[in-house]
């Protein structure tokens, strides 16, 4: 009976060690996932310099789209030019800045945000966002750029040190437009809390 009690005690100790080891592994996994979430958030919270918008963007769009891009072009029009019309979205996207062919590390598929492509093609114009901009699909792109230029002409902060977060550029539109389930409220809430 004594031997059986000793074996039972050893079995319980072994089970307790296994339980504690499993709890330790679960805690480590939660910590790893939280670190990954924070790293992803920091990456997603990067913005594009105002200097890029006022110095390069308009010219690049004129060069890419010619007469299709003019004073009346809205962000919705620009989305249609880049990703295709709503009834044929993403069927034949324009590879603006290489965004359509770059591999997304999150899912291994081609297509990243315009911001991620800009970071590769125009180093130094992407950094931690300092300003979150709320905007509308109906805003005219040239008016948007002119407004940035006018507002920041007298800014005491150099344009290259101000980085804007706008979902049009900073979200991976392939994911959003392809119907990948997204929690927009949580995504934008995370950005608003993390920027500035």
PDB file of N, CA and C in Angstrom, residues 139-182:
ATOM      1  N   UNK A 139     -13.518  63.365 -51.863  1.00  0.00           N
ATOM      2  CA  UNK A 139     -12.558  64.468 -51.919  1.00  0.00           C
ATOM      3  C   UNK A 139     -11.802  64.407 -53.246  1.00  0.00           C
ATOM      4  N   UNK A 140     -11.545  65.566 -53.804  1.00  0.00           N
ATOM      5  CA  UNK A 140     -10.735  65.641 -55.019  1.00  0.00           C
ATOM      6  C   UNK A 140      -9.269  65.541 -54.613  1.00  0.00           C
ATOM      7  N   UNK A 141      -8.537  64.675 -55.298  1.00  0.00           N
ATOM      8  CA  UNK A 141      -7.148  64.398 -54.933  1.00  0.00           C
ATOM      9  C   UNK A 141      -6.298  65.657 -55.018  1.00  0.00           C
ATOM     10  N   UNK A 142      -6.437  66.413 -56.093  1.00  0.00           N
ATOM     11  CA  UNK A 142      -5.632  67.637 -56.240  1.00  0.00           C
ATOM     12  C   UNK A 142      -5.980  68.667 -55.168  1.00  0.00           C
ATOM     13  N   UNK A 143      -7.253  68.757 -54.778  1.00  0.00           N
ATOM     14  CA  UNK A 143      -7.632  69.661 -53.689  1.00  0.00           C
ATOM     15  C   UNK A 143      -7.007  69.203 -52.372  1.00  0.00           C
ATOM     16  N   UNK A 144      -7.006  67.915 -52.161  1.00  0.00           N
ATOM     17  CA  UNK A 144      -6.392  67.350 -50.953  1.00  0.00           C
ATOM     18  C   UNK A 144      -4.910  67.734 -50.884  1.00  0.00           C
ATOM     19  N   UNK A 145      -4.200  67.549 -51.991  1.00  0.00           N
ATOM     20  CA  UNK A 145      -2.770  67.872 -52.031  1.00  0.00           C
ATOM     21  C   UNK A 145      -2.561  69.375 -51.849  1.00  0.00           C
ATOM     22  N   UNK A 146      -3.380  70.193 -52.508  1.00  0.00           N
ATOM     23  CA  UNK A 146      -3.259  71.645 -52.380  1.00  0.00           C
ATOM     24  C   UNK A 146      -3.524  72.093 -50.942  1.00  0.00           C
ATOM     25  N   UNK A 147      -4.483  71.458 -50.302  1.00  0.00           N
ATOM     26  CA  UNK A 147      -4.790  71.787 -48.910  1.00  0.00           C
ATOM     27  C   UNK A 147      -3.611  71.456 -48.009  1.00  0.00           C
ATOM     28  N   UNK A 148      -3.003  70.304 -48.223  1.00  0.00           N
ATOM     29  CA  UNK A 148      -1.806  69.952 -47.434  1.00  0.00           C
ATOM     30  C   UNK A 148      -0.699  70.973 -47.658  1.00  0.00           C
ATOM     31  N   UNK A 149      -0.493  71.323 -48.910  1.00  0.00           N
ATOM     32  CA  UNK A 149       0.562  72.294 -49.247  1.00  0.00           C
ATOM     33  C   UNK A 149       0.290  73.632 -48.549  1.00  0.00           C
ATOM     34  N   UNK A 150      -0.937  74.097 -48.643  1.00  0.00           N
ATOM     35  CA  UNK A 150      -1.285  75.389 -48.049  1.00  0.00           C
ATOM     36  C   UNK A 150      -1.182  75.353 -46.529  1.00  0.00           C
ATOM     37  N   UNK A 151      -1.727  74.327 -45.935  1.00  0.00           N
ATOM     38  CA  UNK A 151      -1.751  74.243 -44.475  1.00  0.00           C
ATOM     39  C   UNK A 151      -0.347  74.165 -43.890  1.00  0.00           C
ATOM     40  N   UNK A 152       0.513  73.409 -44.523  1.00  0.00           N
ATOM     41  CA  UNK A 152       1.842  73.190 -43.962  1.00  0.00           C
ATOM     42  C   UNK A 152       2.913  74.129 -44.506  1.00  0.00           C
ATOM     43  N   UNK A 153       2.536  75.083 -45.367  1.00  0.00           N
ATOM     44  CA  UNK A 153       3.506  76.053 -45.875  1.00  0.00           C
ATOM     45  C   UNK A 153       4.123  76.841 -44.724  1.00  0.00           C
ATOM     46  N   UNK A 154       3.310  77.199 -43.764  1.00  0.00           N
ATOM     47  CA  UNK A 154       3.786  77.991 -42.636  1.00  0.00           C
ATOM     48  C   UNK A 154       4.039  77.155 -41.387  1.00  0.00           C
ATOM     49  N   UNK A 155       4.071  75.863 -41.532  1.00  0.00           N
ATOM     50  CA  UNK A 155       4.279  74.987 -40.380  1.00  0.00           C
ATOM     51  C   UNK A 155       5.708  75.120 -39.851  1.00  0.00           C
ATOM     52  N   UNK A 156       5.854  75.190 -38.535  1.00  0.00           N
ATOM     53  CA  UNK A 156       7.205  75.245 -37.975  1.00  0.00           C
ATOM     54  C   UNK A 156       7.937  73.901 -38.083  1.00  0.00           C
ATOM     55  N   UNK A 157       7.186  72.842 -38.316  1.00  0.00           N
ATOM     56  CA  UNK A 157       7.781  71.514 -38.443  1.00  0.00           C
ATOM     57  C   UNK A 157       8.100  71.251 -39.907  1.00  0.00           C
ATOM     58  N   UNK A 158       9.326  70.856 -40.226  1.00  0.00           N
ATOM     59  CA  UNK A 158       9.657  70.533 -41.623  1.00  0.00           C
ATOM     60  C   UNK A 158       8.726  69.446 -42.171  1.00  0.00           C
ATOM     61  N   UNK A 159       8.336  69.600 -43.428  1.00  0.00           N
ATOM     62  CA  UNK A 159       7.383  68.669 -44.043  1.00  0.00           C
ATOM     63  C   UNK A 159       7.855  67.228 -43.977  1.00  0.00           C
ATOM     64  N   UNK A 160       9.147  66.998 -44.058  1.00  0.00           N
ATOM     65  CA  UNK A 160       9.685  65.641 -44.017  1.00  0.00           C
ATOM     66  C   UNK A 160       9.585  64.993 -42.654  1.00  0.00           C
ATOM     67  N   UNK A 161       9.130  65.754 -41.643  1.00  0.00           N
ATOM     68  CA  UNK A 161       8.981  65.207 -40.302  1.00  0.00           C
ATOM     69  C   UNK A 161       7.521  65.008 -39.905  1.00  0.00           C
ATOM     70  N   UNK A 162       6.615  65.296 -40.824  1.00  0.00           N
ATOM     71  CA  UNK A 162       5.188  65.113 -40.575  1.00  0.00           C
ATOM     72  C   UNK A 162       4.716  63.948 -41.447  1.00  0.00           C
ATOM     73  N   UNK A 163       4.163  62.921 -40.796  1.00  0.00           N
ATOM     74  CA  UNK A 163       3.746  61.706 -41.497  1.00  0.00           C
ATOM     75  C   UNK A 163       2.260  61.484 -41.269  1.00  0.00           C
ATOM     76  N   UNK A 164       1.541  61.341 -42.374  1.00  0.00           N
ATOM     77  CA  UNK A 164       0.085  61.228 -42.350  1.00  0.00           C
ATOM     78  C   UNK A 164      -0.375  59.779 -42.468  1.00  0.00           C
ATOM     79  N   UNK A 165      -1.390  59.441 -41.680  1.00  0.00           N
ATOM     80  CA  UNK A 165      -2.032  58.135 -41.804  1.00  0.00           C
ATOM     81  C   UNK A 165      -3.407  58.368 -42.401  1.00  0.00           C
ATOM     82  N   UNK A 166      -3.599  57.847 -43.615  1.00  0.00           N
ATOM     83  CA  UNK A 166      -4.900  57.863 -44.302  1.00  0.00           C
ATOM     84  C   UNK A 166      -5.176  56.428 -44.733  1.00  0.00           C
ATOM     85  N   UNK A 167      -6.348  55.931 -44.471  1.00  0.00           N
ATOM     86  CA  UNK A 167      -6.629  54.524 -44.765  1.00  0.00           C
ATOM     87  C   UNK A 167      -6.451  54.192 -46.247  1.00  0.00           C
ATOM     88  N   UNK A 168      -6.742  55.121 -47.149  1.00  0.00           N
ATOM     89  CA  UNK A 168      -6.591  54.864 -48.580  1.00  0.00           C
ATOM     90  C   UNK A 168      -5.189  54.373 -48.897  1.00  0.00           C
ATOM     91  N   UNK A 169      -4.193  54.957 -48.254  1.00  0.00           N
ATOM     92  CA  UNK A 169      -2.794  54.631 -48.513  1.00  0.00           C
ATOM     93  C   UNK A 169      -2.239  53.589 -47.546  1.00  0.00           C
ATOM     94  N   UNK A 170      -2.698  53.615 -46.319  1.00  0.00           N
ATOM     95  CA  UNK A 170      -2.053  52.817 -45.274  1.00  0.00           C
ATOM     96  C   UNK A 170      -2.695  51.457 -45.044  1.00  0.00           C
ATOM     97  N   UNK A 171      -3.947  51.287 -45.407  1.00  0.00           N
ATOM     98  CA  UNK A 171      -4.554  49.951 -45.352  1.00  0.00           C
ATOM     99  C   UNK A 171      -4.218  49.205 -46.630  1.00  0.00           C
ATOM    100  N   UNK A 172      -4.097  47.908 -46.522  1.00  0.00           N
ATOM    101  CA  UNK A 172      -3.912  47.085 -47.712  1.00  0.00           C
ATOM    102  C   UNK A 172      -5.286  46.972 -48.382  1.00  0.00           C
ATOM    103  N   UNK A 173      -5.491  47.766 -49.428  1.00  0.00           N
ATOM    104  CA  UNK A 173      -6.804  47.808 -50.072  1.00  0.00           C
ATOM    105  C   UNK A 173      -7.174  46.473 -50.724  1.00  0.00           C
ATOM    106  N   UNK A 174      -6.177  45.667 -51.099  1.00  0.00           N
ATOM    107  CA  UNK A 174      -6.510  44.346 -51.639  1.00  0.00           C
ATOM    108  C   UNK A 174      -7.317  43.560 -50.604  1.00  0.00           C
ATOM    109  N   UNK A 175      -6.897  43.634 -49.357  1.00  0.00           N
ATOM    110  CA  UNK A 175      -7.617  42.920 -48.308  1.00  0.00           C
ATOM    111  C   UNK A 175      -9.024  43.491 -48.107  1.00  0.00           C
ATOM    112  N   UNK A 176      -9.133  44.814 -48.088  1.00  0.00           N
ATOM    113  CA  UNK A 176     -10.425  45.451 -47.840  1.00  0.00           C
ATOM    114  C   UNK A 176     -11.361  45.309 -49.034  1.00  0.00           C
ATOM    115  N   UNK A 177     -10.845  45.514 -50.238  1.00  0.00           N
ATOM    116  CA  UNK A 177     -11.706  45.489 -51.422  1.00  0.00           C
ATOM    117  C   UNK A 177     -12.072  44.079 -51.861  1.00  0.00           C
ATOM    118  N   UNK A 178     -11.250  43.110 -51.494  1.00  0.00           N
ATOM    119  CA  UNK A 178     -11.527  41.728 -51.880  1.00  0.00           C
ATOM    120  C   UNK A 178     -12.558  41.084 -50.964  1.00  0.00           C
ATOM    121  N   UNK A 179     -12.986  41.820 -49.965  1.00  0.00           N
ATOM    122  CA  UNK A 179     -14.017  41.286 -49.079  1.00  0.00           C
ATOM    123  C   UNK A 179     -13.467  40.491 -47.903  1.00  0.00           C
ATOM    124  N   UNK A 180     -12.158  40.577 -47.657  1.00  0.00           N
ATOM    125  CA  UNK A 180     -11.600  39.915 -46.488  1.00  0.00           C
ATOM    126  C   UNK A 180     -12.257  40.534 -45.256  1.00  0.00           C
ATOM    127  N   UNK A 181     -12.801  39.698 -44.380  1.00  0.00           N
ATOM    128  CA  UNK A 181     -13.475  40.262 -43.207  1.00  0.00           C
ATOM    129  C   UNK A 181     -12.538  41.177 -42.410  1.00  0.00           C
ATOM    130  N   UNK A 182     -13.013  42.380 -42.142  1.00  0.00           N
ATOM    131  CA  UNK A 182     -12.240  43.378 -41.406  1.00  0.00           C
ATOM    132  C   UNK A 182     -13.127  43.987 -40.331  1.00  0.00           C
TER     133      UNK A 182
END
